[in-house]
Amino acid sequence: MRTININLLAPEPAAATGLSLPSQLDIDPLLILIGVIGVAVSFGIPNLTKWGVITFLCEPADRQIAEQEAELKHSEHGSQELVKRQKLVEGLETDYQVLQGLFSKRGVWVNILEELRGLTPTDVWFDSLTTTGNDITIVGNALDYRAIAYFYTNFQHARNFTAPSLSGIKLGAAGDQSLVSFTLKATLAGAGSGK
């Protein structure tokens, strides 16, 4: 006799191979796996690229820019200090040249002042003596008009002075003593007399 087995139960599902999909869907699990990997790669590669660009390109560039800006600020401060020192040096150079010119002309001025002392009578004195270029202006006082006339005559025959002219002659007093004030202008004869 022969035995027939009839199974009235539904067949047991096959052992899961990783992905179980309803049987009515006719989708290949490998295709789904490829799709998931594709999505991960399409979102991952740009993010990974962005991270790489930021980490290896942008951040070092930002650090270098910050360093260069700091160096530039330091250089600007240094250049401002250099400009200040340059102006100071130029001012000192100008002062040095003036002093050197005066020092080299001291012999000329010794002669001029020595002659001026010899031209001045004892009853004449100066309140001020100024020079502008080669012009000299003497403001002074005398005890009388005759002393001023004598002083003016001496100037007309001087070695170091030319074209003397008198002005501002006024009679005044200092206490009980009468005084005559005057202004005498002349030109220094030597062009190298200095200022």
PDB file of C-alpha atoms in Angstrom:
ATOM      1  CA  MET A   1       0.000   0.000   0.000  1.00  0.00           C
ATOM      2  CA  ARG A   2       1.013   3.273  -0.739  1.00  0.00           C
ATOM      3  CA  THR A   3       0.876   6.321   1.642  1.00  0.00           C
ATOM      4  CA  ILE A   4      -0.023   9.712   0.387  1.00  0.00           C
ATOM      5  CA  ASN A   5       0.848  12.679   2.527  1.00  0.00           C
ATOM      6  CA  ILE A   6      -1.334  15.656   2.115  1.00  0.00           C
ATOM      7  CA  ASN A   7      -0.335  18.841   3.757  1.00  0.00           C
ATOM      8  CA  LEU A   8      -3.246  21.074   4.295  1.00  0.00           C
ATOM      9  CA  LEU A   9      -1.100  23.792   5.885  1.00  0.00           C
ATOM     10  CA  ALA A  10       0.405  26.562   3.926  1.00  0.00           C
ATOM     11  CA  PRO A  11       3.977  26.032   2.984  1.00  0.00           C
ATOM     12  CA  GLU A  12       6.535  27.419   5.421  1.00  0.00           C
ATOM     13  CA  PRO A  13       8.359  30.465   4.274  1.00  0.00           C
ATOM     14  CA  ALA A  14      11.846  29.923   3.047  1.00  0.00           C
ATOM     15  CA  ALA A  15      14.683  30.817   5.356  1.00  0.00           C
ATOM     16  CA  ALA A  16      15.470  34.557   5.265  1.00  0.00           C
ATOM     17  CA  THR A  17      18.466  35.353   3.147  1.00  0.00           C
ATOM     18  CA  GLY A  18      18.898  38.899   4.469  1.00  0.00           C
ATOM     19  CA  LEU A  19      16.064  40.837   3.022  1.00  0.00           C
ATOM     20  CA  SER A  20      12.542  39.615   3.126  1.00  0.00           C
ATOM     21  CA  LEU A  21      10.083  41.285   0.885  1.00  0.00           C
ATOM     22  CA  PRO A  22       6.475  40.486   0.407  1.00  0.00           C
ATOM     23  CA  SER A  23       6.134  37.929  -2.303  1.00  0.00           C
ATOM     24  CA  GLN A  24       3.661  39.982  -4.281  1.00  0.00           C
ATOM     25  CA  LEU A  25       6.382  42.602  -4.851  1.00  0.00           C
ATOM     26  CA  ASP A  26       8.577  41.501  -7.595  1.00  0.00           C
ATOM     27  CA  ILE A  27      11.684  43.467  -6.557  1.00  0.00           C
ATOM     28  CA  ASP A  28      15.179  42.194  -6.567  1.00  0.00           C
ATOM     29  CA  PRO A  29      16.897  42.735  -3.165  1.00  0.00           C
ATOM     30  CA  LEU A  30      20.225  43.297  -4.930  1.00  0.00           C
ATOM     31  CA  LEU A  31      18.676  46.182  -6.836  1.00  0.00           C
ATOM     32  CA  ILE A  32      17.541  47.753  -3.550  1.00  0.00           C
ATOM     33  CA  LEU A  33      21.007  47.309  -2.074  1.00  0.00           C
ATOM     34  CA  ILE A  34      22.540  49.035  -5.091  1.00  0.00           C
ATOM     35  CA  GLY A  35      20.003  51.897  -4.740  1.00  0.00           C
ATOM     36  CA  VAL A  36      20.811  52.355  -1.041  1.00  0.00           C
ATOM     37  CA  ILE A  37      24.542  52.357  -1.760  1.00  0.00           C
ATOM     38  CA  GLY A  38      23.959  54.866  -4.577  1.00  0.00           C
ATOM     39  CA  VAL A  39      22.024  57.223  -2.295  1.00  0.00           C
ATOM     40  CA  ALA A  40      24.677  56.955   0.409  1.00  0.00           C
ATOM     41  CA  VAL A  41      27.411  57.652  -2.094  1.00  0.00           C
ATOM     42  CA  SER A  42      25.536  60.554  -3.722  1.00  0.00           C
ATOM     43  CA  PHE A  43      25.001  62.241  -0.350  1.00  0.00           C
ATOM     44  CA  GLY A  44      28.289  61.128   1.183  1.00  0.00           C
ATOM     45  CA  ILE A  45      30.719  62.168  -1.539  1.00  0.00           C
ATOM     46  CA  PRO A  46      29.660  65.876  -1.579  1.00  0.00           C
ATOM     47  CA  ASN A  47      29.741  66.029   2.216  1.00  0.00           C
ATOM     48  CA  LEU A  48      33.079  64.255   2.309  1.00  0.00           C
ATOM     49  CA  THR A  49      34.376  66.594  -0.407  1.00  0.00           C
ATOM     50  CA  LYS A  50      33.092  69.620   1.502  1.00  0.00           C
ATOM     51  CA  TRP A  51      34.776  68.427   4.694  1.00  0.00           C
ATOM     52  CA  GLY A  52      38.023  67.834   2.812  1.00  0.00           C
ATOM     53  CA  VAL A  53      37.936  71.261   1.153  1.00  0.00           C
ATOM     54  CA  ILE A  54      37.204  73.016   4.468  1.00  0.00           C
ATOM     55  CA  THR A  55      39.774  71.015   6.431  1.00  0.00           C
ATOM     56  CA  PHE A  56      42.621  70.929   3.962  1.00  0.00           C
ATOM     57  CA  LEU A  57      42.113  74.077   1.887  1.00  0.00           C
ATOM     58  CA  CYS A  58      39.914  76.712   3.582  1.00  0.00           C
ATOM     59  CA  GLU A  59      41.184  76.450   7.158  1.00  0.00           C
ATOM     60  CA  PRO A  60      44.884  76.693   6.192  1.00  0.00           C
ATOM     61  CA  ALA A  61      44.021  79.610   3.863  1.00  0.00           C
ATOM     62  CA  ASP A  62      42.105  81.357   6.690  1.00  0.00           C
ATOM     63  CA  ARG A  63      45.051  80.848   9.059  1.00  0.00           C
ATOM     64  CA  GLN A  64      47.460  82.223   6.465  1.00  0.00           C
ATOM     65  CA  ILE A  65      45.208  85.253   5.831  1.00  0.00           C
ATOM     66  CA  ALA A  66      44.994  85.941   9.589  1.00  0.00           C
ATOM     67  CA  GLU A  67      48.781  85.676   9.906  1.00  0.00           C
ATOM     68  CA  GLN A  68      49.300  88.015   6.955  1.00  0.00           C
ATOM     69  CA  GLU A  69      46.785  90.531   8.342  1.00  0.00           C
ATOM     70  CA  ALA A  70      48.592  90.504  11.696  1.00  0.00           C
ATOM     71  CA  GLU A  71      51.914  90.922   9.904  1.00  0.00           C
ATOM     72  CA  LEU A  72      50.456  93.764   7.823  1.00  0.00           C
ATOM     73  CA  LYS A  73      49.213  95.564  10.951  1.00  0.00           C
ATOM     74  CA  HIS A  74      52.648  95.149  12.489  1.00  0.00           C
ATOM     75  CA  SER A  75      54.241  96.433   9.276  1.00  0.00           C
ATOM     76  CA  GLU A  76      51.887  99.444   9.179  1.00  0.00           C
ATOM     77  CA  HIS A  77      52.855 100.312  12.748  1.00  0.00           C
ATOM     78  CA  GLY A  78      56.509  99.888  11.828  1.00  0.00           C
ATOM     79  CA  SER A  79      56.118 102.040   8.711  1.00  0.00           C
ATOM     80  CA  GLN A  80      54.421 104.804  10.735  1.00  0.00           C
ATOM     81  CA  GLU A  81      57.295 104.668  13.203  1.00  0.00           C
ATOM     82  CA  LEU A  82      59.739 104.776  10.294  1.00  0.00           C
ATOM     83  CA  VAL A  83      58.001 107.863   8.838  1.00  0.00           C
ATOM     84  CA  LYS A  84      58.212 109.620  12.227  1.00  0.00           C
ATOM     85  CA  ARG A  85      61.902 108.791  12.517  1.00  0.00           C
ATOM     86  CA  GLN A  86      62.523 109.904   8.935  1.00  0.00           C
ATOM     87  CA  LYS A  87      60.912 113.293   9.662  1.00  0.00           C
ATOM     88  CA  LEU A  88      62.965 113.618  12.830  1.00  0.00           C
ATOM     89  CA  VAL A  89      66.164 112.794  10.926  1.00  0.00           C
ATOM     90  CA  GLU A  90      65.292 115.315   8.189  1.00  0.00           C
ATOM     91  CA  GLY A  91      64.664 118.001  10.833  1.00  0.00           C
ATOM     92  CA  LEU A  92      67.946 117.218  12.552  1.00  0.00           C
ATOM     93  CA  GLU A  93      69.757 117.261   9.198  1.00  0.00           C
ATOM     94  CA  THR A  94      68.359 120.726   8.457  1.00  0.00           C
ATOM     95  CA  ASP A  95      69.412 121.969  11.906  1.00  0.00           C
ATOM     96  CA  TYR A  96      72.847 120.438  11.404  1.00  0.00           C
ATOM     97  CA  GLN A  97      73.287 122.155   8.037  1.00  0.00           C
ATOM     98  CA  VAL A  98      72.259 125.522   9.511  1.00  0.00           C
ATOM     99  CA  LEU A  99      74.668 125.096  12.398  1.00  0.00           C
ATOM    100  CA  GLN A 100      77.412 123.961  10.071  1.00  0.00           C
ATOM    101  CA  GLY A 101      76.788 127.004   7.863  1.00  0.00           C
ATOM    102  CA  LEU A 102      76.925 129.308  10.865  1.00  0.00           C
ATOM    103  CA  PHE A 103      80.067 127.632  12.146  1.00  0.00           C
ATOM    104  CA  SER A 104      81.763 127.970   8.764  1.00  0.00           C
ATOM    105  CA  LYS A 105      80.727 131.666   8.605  1.00  0.00           C
ATOM    106  CA  ARG A 106      81.885 132.541  12.114  1.00  0.00           C
ATOM    107  CA  GLY A 107      85.034 134.200  10.768  1.00  0.00           C
ATOM    108  CA  VAL A 108      82.914 136.468   8.555  1.00  0.00           C
ATOM    109  CA  TRP A 109      80.650 137.392  11.482  1.00  0.00           C
ATOM    110  CA  VAL A 110      83.631 138.026  13.732  1.00  0.00           C
ATOM    111  CA  ASN A 111      84.901 140.554  11.182  1.00  0.00           C
ATOM    112  CA  ILE A 112      81.439 142.142  10.751  1.00  0.00           C
ATOM    113  CA  LEU A 113      80.801 142.484  14.491  1.00  0.00           C
ATOM    114  CA  GLU A 114      84.340 143.718  15.123  1.00  0.00           C
ATOM    115  CA  GLU A 115      83.922 146.424  12.485  1.00  0.00           C
ATOM    116  CA  LEU A 116      80.481 147.314  13.890  1.00  0.00           C
ATOM    117  CA  ARG A 117      82.071 147.801  17.325  1.00  0.00           C
ATOM    118  CA  GLY A 118      84.677 150.112  15.780  1.00  0.00           C
ATOM    119  CA  LEU A 119      82.014 152.145  13.904  1.00  0.00           C
ATOM    120  CA  THR A 120      79.884 152.709  17.014  1.00  0.00           C
ATOM    121  CA  PRO A 121      80.636 155.823  19.111  1.00  0.00           C
ATOM    122  CA  THR A 122      80.707 155.414  22.904  1.00  0.00           C
ATOM    123  CA  ASP A 123      77.495 157.408  23.381  1.00  0.00           C
ATOM    124  CA  VAL A 124      75.472 155.109  21.044  1.00  0.00           C
ATOM    125  CA  TRP A 125      74.069 151.703  22.050  1.00  0.00           C
ATOM    126  CA  PHE A 126      71.846 149.093  20.399  1.00  0.00           C
ATOM    127  CA  ASP A 127      68.487 147.741  21.551  1.00  0.00           C
ATOM    128  CA  SER A 128      68.358 145.146  18.777  1.00  0.00           C
ATOM    129  CA  LEU A 129      70.352 143.926  15.782  1.00  0.00           C
ATOM    130  CA  THR A 130      68.596 141.690  13.249  1.00  0.00           C
ATOM    131  CA  THR A 131      69.575 140.261   9.885  1.00  0.00           C
ATOM    132  CA  THR A 132      67.369 139.087   7.036  1.00  0.00           C
ATOM    133  CA  GLY A 133      69.377 137.601   4.229  1.00  0.00           C
ATOM    134  CA  ASN A 134      72.108 140.191   3.593  1.00  0.00           C
ATOM    135  CA  ASP A 135      70.160 143.084   5.162  1.00  0.00           C
ATOM    136  CA  ILE A 136      70.919 144.252   8.687  1.00  0.00           C
ATOM    137  CA  THR A 137      68.684 146.422  10.876  1.00  0.00           C
ATOM    138  CA  ILE A 138      69.983 148.160  13.995  1.00  0.00           C
ATOM    139  CA  VAL A 139      67.592 149.780  16.455  1.00  0.00           C
ATOM    140  CA  GLY A 140      69.308 151.852  19.127  1.00  0.00           C
ATOM    141  CA  ASN A 141      69.652 155.030  21.174  1.00  0.00           C
ATOM    142  CA  ALA A 142      72.171 157.852  21.458  1.00  0.00           C
ATOM    143  CA  LEU A 143      72.721 160.665  23.898  1.00  0.00           C
ATOM    144  CA  ASP A 144      72.387 163.285  21.147  1.00  0.00           C
ATOM    145  CA  TYR A 145      71.870 163.822  17.417  1.00  0.00           C
ATOM    146  CA  ARG A 146      75.589 164.414  16.845  1.00  0.00           C
ATOM    147  CA  ALA A 147      76.422 160.823  17.979  1.00  0.00           C
ATOM    148  CA  ILE A 148      73.879 159.434  15.476  1.00  0.00           C
ATOM    149  CA  ALA A 149      75.342 161.599  12.683  1.00  0.00           C
ATOM    150  CA  TYR A 150      78.856 160.380  13.548  1.00  0.00           C
ATOM    151  CA  PHE A 151      77.642 156.762  13.590  1.00  0.00           C
ATOM    152  CA  TYR A 152      75.906 157.184  10.221  1.00  0.00           C
ATOM    153  CA  THR A 153      79.017 158.780   8.667  1.00  0.00           C
ATOM    154  CA  ASN A 154      81.149 155.869   9.886  1.00  0.00           C
ATOM    155  CA  PHE A 155      78.705 153.444   8.241  1.00  0.00           C
ATOM    156  CA  GLN A 156      79.028 155.207   4.898  1.00  0.00           C
ATOM    157  CA  HIS A 157      82.759 154.375   4.832  1.00  0.00           C
ATOM    158  CA  ALA A 158      82.490 150.818   6.258  1.00  0.00           C
ATOM    159  CA  ARG A 159      84.120 147.793   4.664  1.00  0.00           C
ATOM    160  CA  ASN A 160      81.370 145.227   5.397  1.00  0.00           C
ATOM    161  CA  PHE A 161      78.266 147.457   4.995  1.00  0.00           C
ATOM    162  CA  THR A 162      76.751 149.252   2.003  1.00  0.00           C
ATOM    163  CA  ALA A 163      73.787 151.566   1.382  1.00  0.00           C
ATOM    164  CA  PRO A 164      73.096 152.657   4.984  1.00  0.00           C
ATOM    165  CA  SER A 165      69.844 154.525   5.654  1.00  0.00           C
ATOM    166  CA  LEU A 166      68.552 156.202   8.839  1.00  0.00           C
ATOM    167  CA  SER A 167      64.905 156.295   9.874  1.00  0.00           C
ATOM    168  CA  GLY A 168      62.701 156.560  12.942  1.00  0.00           C
ATOM    169  CA  ILE A 169      64.766 159.280  14.639  1.00  0.00           C
ATOM    170  CA  LYS A 170      62.827 160.454  17.725  1.00  0.00           C
ATOM    171  CA  LEU A 171      63.684 162.448  20.793  1.00  0.00           C
ATOM    172  CA  GLY A 172      62.766 160.766  24.060  1.00  0.00           C
ATOM    173  CA  ALA A 173      63.897 160.458  27.669  1.00  0.00           C
ATOM    174  CA  ALA A 174      64.940 157.864  30.194  1.00  0.00           C
ATOM    175  CA  GLY A 175      64.491 159.403  33.622  1.00  0.00           C
ATOM    176  CA  ASP A 176      66.266 162.800  33.606  1.00  0.00           C
ATOM    177  CA  GLN A 177      68.428 161.918  30.574  1.00  0.00           C
ATOM    178  CA  SER A 178      67.219 162.854  27.092  1.00  0.00           C
ATOM    179  CA  LEU A 179      67.759 160.170  24.434  1.00  0.00           C
ATOM    180  CA  VAL A 180      67.487 160.024  20.664  1.00  0.00           C
ATOM    181  CA  SER A 181      66.209 156.694  19.272  1.00  0.00           C
ATOM    182  CA  PHE A 182      67.014 155.646  15.702  1.00  0.00           C
ATOM    183  CA  THR A 183      66.823 152.793  13.203  1.00  0.00           C
ATOM    184  CA  LEU A 184      69.678 152.163  10.796  1.00  0.00           C
ATOM    185  CA  LYS A 185      69.404 149.731   7.885  1.00  0.00           C
ATOM    186  CA  ALA A 186      72.268 148.571   5.682  1.00  0.00           C
ATOM    187  CA  THR A 187      73.262 145.716   3.403  1.00  0.00           C
ATOM    188  CA  LEU A 188      76.127 143.377   4.243  1.00  0.00           C
ATOM    189  CA  ALA A 189      78.786 143.736   1.572  1.00  0.00           C
ATOM    190  CA  GLY A 190      79.888 140.058   1.413  1.00  0.00           C
ATOM    191  CA  ALA A 191      77.348 137.723  -0.223  1.00  0.00           C
ATOM    192  CA  GLY A 192      78.656 134.870   1.903  1.00  0.00           C
ATOM    193  CA  SER A 193      77.814 136.535   5.193  1.00  0.00           C
ATOM    194  CA  GLY A 194      75.084 134.022   6.064  1.00  0.00           C
ATOM    195  CA  LYS A 195      72.013 134.641   8.153  1.00  0.00           C
TER     196      LYS A 195
END
